[in-house]
CSV table of C-alpha atoms and ligand atoms in Angstrom, one decimal:
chain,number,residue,atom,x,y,z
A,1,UNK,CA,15.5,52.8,32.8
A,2,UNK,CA,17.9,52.5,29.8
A,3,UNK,CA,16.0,52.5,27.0
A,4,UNK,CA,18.7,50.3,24.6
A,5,UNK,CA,18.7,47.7,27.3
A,6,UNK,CA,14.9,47.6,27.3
A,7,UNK,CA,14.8,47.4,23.3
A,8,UNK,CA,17.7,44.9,23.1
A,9,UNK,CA,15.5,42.6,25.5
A,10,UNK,CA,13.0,42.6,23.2
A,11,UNK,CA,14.6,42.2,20.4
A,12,UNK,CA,15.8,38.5,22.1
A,13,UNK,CA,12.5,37.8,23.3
A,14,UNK,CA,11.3,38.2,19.4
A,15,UNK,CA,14.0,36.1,18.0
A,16,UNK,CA,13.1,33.4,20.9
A,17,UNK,CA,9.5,33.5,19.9
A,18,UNK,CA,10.5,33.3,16.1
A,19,UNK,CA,12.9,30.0,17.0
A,20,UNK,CA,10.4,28.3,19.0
A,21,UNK,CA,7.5,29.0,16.2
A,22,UNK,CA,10.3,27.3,13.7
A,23,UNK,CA,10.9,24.5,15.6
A,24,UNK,CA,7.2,23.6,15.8
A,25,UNK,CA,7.3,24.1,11.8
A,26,UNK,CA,9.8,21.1,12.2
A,27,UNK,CA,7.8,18.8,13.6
A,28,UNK,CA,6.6,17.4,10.3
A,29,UNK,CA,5.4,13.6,9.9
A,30,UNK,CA,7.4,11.2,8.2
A,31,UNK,CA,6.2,10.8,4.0
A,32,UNK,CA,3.1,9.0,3.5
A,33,UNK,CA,3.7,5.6,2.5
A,34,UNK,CA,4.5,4.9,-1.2
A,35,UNK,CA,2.6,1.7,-2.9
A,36,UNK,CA,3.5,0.6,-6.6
A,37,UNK,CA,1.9,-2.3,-7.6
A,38,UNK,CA,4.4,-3.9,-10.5
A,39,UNK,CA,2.3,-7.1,-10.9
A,40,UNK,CA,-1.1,-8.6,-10.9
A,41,UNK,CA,-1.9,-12.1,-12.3
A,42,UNK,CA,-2.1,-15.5,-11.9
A,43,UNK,CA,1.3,-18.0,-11.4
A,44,UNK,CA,3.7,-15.7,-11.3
A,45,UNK,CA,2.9,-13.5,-14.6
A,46,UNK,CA,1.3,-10.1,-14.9
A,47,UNK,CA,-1.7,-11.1,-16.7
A,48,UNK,CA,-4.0,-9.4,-14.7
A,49,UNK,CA,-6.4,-12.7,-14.5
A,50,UNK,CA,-7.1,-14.7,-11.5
A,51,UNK,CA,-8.9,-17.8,-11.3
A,52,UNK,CA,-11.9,-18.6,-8.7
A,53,UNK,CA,-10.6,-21.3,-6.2
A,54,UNK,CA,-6.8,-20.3,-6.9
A,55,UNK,CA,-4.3,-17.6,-6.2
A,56,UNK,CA,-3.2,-14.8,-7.4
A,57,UNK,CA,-0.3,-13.1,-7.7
A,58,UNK,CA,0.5,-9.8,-6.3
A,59,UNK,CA,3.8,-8.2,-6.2
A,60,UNK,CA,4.8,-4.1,-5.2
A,61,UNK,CA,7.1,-2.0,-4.2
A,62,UNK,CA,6.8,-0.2,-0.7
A,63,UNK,CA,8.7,2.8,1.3
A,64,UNK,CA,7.3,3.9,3.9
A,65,UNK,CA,9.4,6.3,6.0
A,66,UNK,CA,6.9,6.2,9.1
A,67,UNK,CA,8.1,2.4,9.3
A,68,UNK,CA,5.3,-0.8,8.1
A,69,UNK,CA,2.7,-1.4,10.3
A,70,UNK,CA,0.4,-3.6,8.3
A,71,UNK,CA,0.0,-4.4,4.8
A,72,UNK,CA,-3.5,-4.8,3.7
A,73,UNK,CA,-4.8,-6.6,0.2
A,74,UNK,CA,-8.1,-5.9,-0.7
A,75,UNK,CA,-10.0,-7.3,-3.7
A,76,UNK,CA,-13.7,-6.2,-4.4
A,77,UNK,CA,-16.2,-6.7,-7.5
A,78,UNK,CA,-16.3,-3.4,-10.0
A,79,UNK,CA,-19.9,-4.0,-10.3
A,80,UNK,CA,-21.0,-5.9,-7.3
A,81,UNK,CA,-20.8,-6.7,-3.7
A,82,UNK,CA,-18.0,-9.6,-3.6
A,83,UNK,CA,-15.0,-8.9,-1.4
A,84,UNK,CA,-12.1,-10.2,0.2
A,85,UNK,CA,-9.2,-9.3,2.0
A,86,UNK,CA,-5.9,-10.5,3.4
A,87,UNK,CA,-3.6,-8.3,5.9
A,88,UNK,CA,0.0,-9.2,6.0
A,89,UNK,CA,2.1,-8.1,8.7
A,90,UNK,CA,4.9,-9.4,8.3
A,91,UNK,CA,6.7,-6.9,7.0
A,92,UNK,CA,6.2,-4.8,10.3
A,93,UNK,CA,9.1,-2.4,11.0
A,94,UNK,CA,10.7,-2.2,7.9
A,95,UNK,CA,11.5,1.0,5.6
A,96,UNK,CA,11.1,-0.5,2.5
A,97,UNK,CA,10.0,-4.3,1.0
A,98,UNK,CA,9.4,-5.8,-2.1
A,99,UNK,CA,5.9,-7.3,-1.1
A,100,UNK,CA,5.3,-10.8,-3.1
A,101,UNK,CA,2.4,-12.5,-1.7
A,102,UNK,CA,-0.4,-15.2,-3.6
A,103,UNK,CA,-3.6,-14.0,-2.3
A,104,UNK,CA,-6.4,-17.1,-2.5
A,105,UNK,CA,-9.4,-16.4,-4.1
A,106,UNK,CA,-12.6,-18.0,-2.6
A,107,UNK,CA,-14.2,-20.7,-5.0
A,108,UNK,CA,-17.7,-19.0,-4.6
A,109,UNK,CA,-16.4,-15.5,-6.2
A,110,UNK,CA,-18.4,-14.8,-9.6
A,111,UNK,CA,-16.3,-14.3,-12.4
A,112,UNK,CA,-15.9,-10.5,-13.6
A,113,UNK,CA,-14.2,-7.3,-13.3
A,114,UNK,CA,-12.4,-6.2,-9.8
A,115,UNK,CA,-10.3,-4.6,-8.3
A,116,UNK,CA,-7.2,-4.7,-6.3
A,117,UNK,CA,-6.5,-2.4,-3.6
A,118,UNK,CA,-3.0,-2.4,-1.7
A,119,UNK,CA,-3.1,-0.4,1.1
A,120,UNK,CA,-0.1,0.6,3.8
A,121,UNK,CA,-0.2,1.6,7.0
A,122,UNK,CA,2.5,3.0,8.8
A,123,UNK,CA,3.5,3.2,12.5
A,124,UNK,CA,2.3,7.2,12.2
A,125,UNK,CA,-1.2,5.4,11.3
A,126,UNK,CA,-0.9,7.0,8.1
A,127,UNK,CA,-1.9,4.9,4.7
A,128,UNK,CA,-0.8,5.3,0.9
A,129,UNK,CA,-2.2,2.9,-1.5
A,130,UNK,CA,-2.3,1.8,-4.9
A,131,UNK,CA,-4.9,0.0,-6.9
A,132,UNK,CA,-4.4,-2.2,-9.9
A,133,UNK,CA,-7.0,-4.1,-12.6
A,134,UNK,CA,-8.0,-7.8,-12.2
A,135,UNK,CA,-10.3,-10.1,-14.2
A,136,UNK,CA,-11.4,-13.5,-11.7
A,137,UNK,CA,-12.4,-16.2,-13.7
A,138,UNK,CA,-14.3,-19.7,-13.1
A,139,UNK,CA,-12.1,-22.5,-12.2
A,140,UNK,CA,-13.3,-24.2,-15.3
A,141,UNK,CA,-11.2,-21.7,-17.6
A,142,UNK,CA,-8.0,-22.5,-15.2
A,143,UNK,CA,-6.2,-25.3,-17.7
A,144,UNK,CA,-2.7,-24.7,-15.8
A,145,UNK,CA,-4.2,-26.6,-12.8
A,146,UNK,CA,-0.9,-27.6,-11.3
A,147,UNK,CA,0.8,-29.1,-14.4
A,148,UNK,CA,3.8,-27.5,-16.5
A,149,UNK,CA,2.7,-26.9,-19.6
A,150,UNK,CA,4.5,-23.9,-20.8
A,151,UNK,CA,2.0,-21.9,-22.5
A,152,UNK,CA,4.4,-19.4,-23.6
A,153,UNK,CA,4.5,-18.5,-27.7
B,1,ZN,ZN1,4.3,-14.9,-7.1
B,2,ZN,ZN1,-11.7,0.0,-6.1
């Protein structure tokens, strides 16, 4: 038996065995998704304030390299039980979106602190989020209802 021949055959089954390990190494999963929420408020300001029996205004920034599969908005109560949720799909597919969406918030929801919770999930069924500050309060305090004063200074 020729003792190079033997050696050099190992030597290739080695280097097989090392290319095969790499090219598992490879088989990474896309990025998580990335979520930045740019604005919270109500009309279509960044006031952080949302008013019971009205909408609010949510707009982020999204890449997600595993491809949108859903888009969900959740807003719950800092010190309480009150939730609600909206899931938007129809940004399915995509790479990257600007999300702009007016979530409606029920009448019944007790003014206070909350907080807003974007989560995406991508085609991988991974999720990245980001969460942002919002301050609901009562329908009474919402003077803008559906005239134009401009209440800027
Ligand atoms: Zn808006
Ligand atoms: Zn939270």
């Amino acid at each position: 038996m020729n003792r190079k021949l033997f050696l050099g055959a190992m030597l290739l089954l080695s280097a097989n065995a090392l290319f095969f390990s790499s090219c598992e190494d490879d088989n990474d999963k896309p990025l998580l998704p990335m979520v930045k929420i740019t604005e919270v408020g109500s009309g279509h300001s960044n006031d952080g304030i949302g008013y019971a029996g009205s909408d609010v205004h949510i707009n982020a920034e999204i890449i997600a390299e595993g491809l949108i599969e859903s888009i969900t908005a959740e807003i719950h109560q800092e010190d309480g039980n009150f939730e609600f949720q909206e899931v938007y799909t129809d940004a399915k597919g995509l790479k990257n979106t600007t999300f702009h969406k007016h979530l409606d918030i029920p009448k019944e929801a007790p003014e206070g602190e909350y907080h807003l919770h974007l989560v995406v999930k991508d085609q991988q069924g991974q999720t990245g989020m980001d969460e942002a500050h919002l301050i609901i309060k009562p329908a009474s305090d919402n003077e803008d209802d559906g005239d134009d004063h401009d209440h800027s200074r």
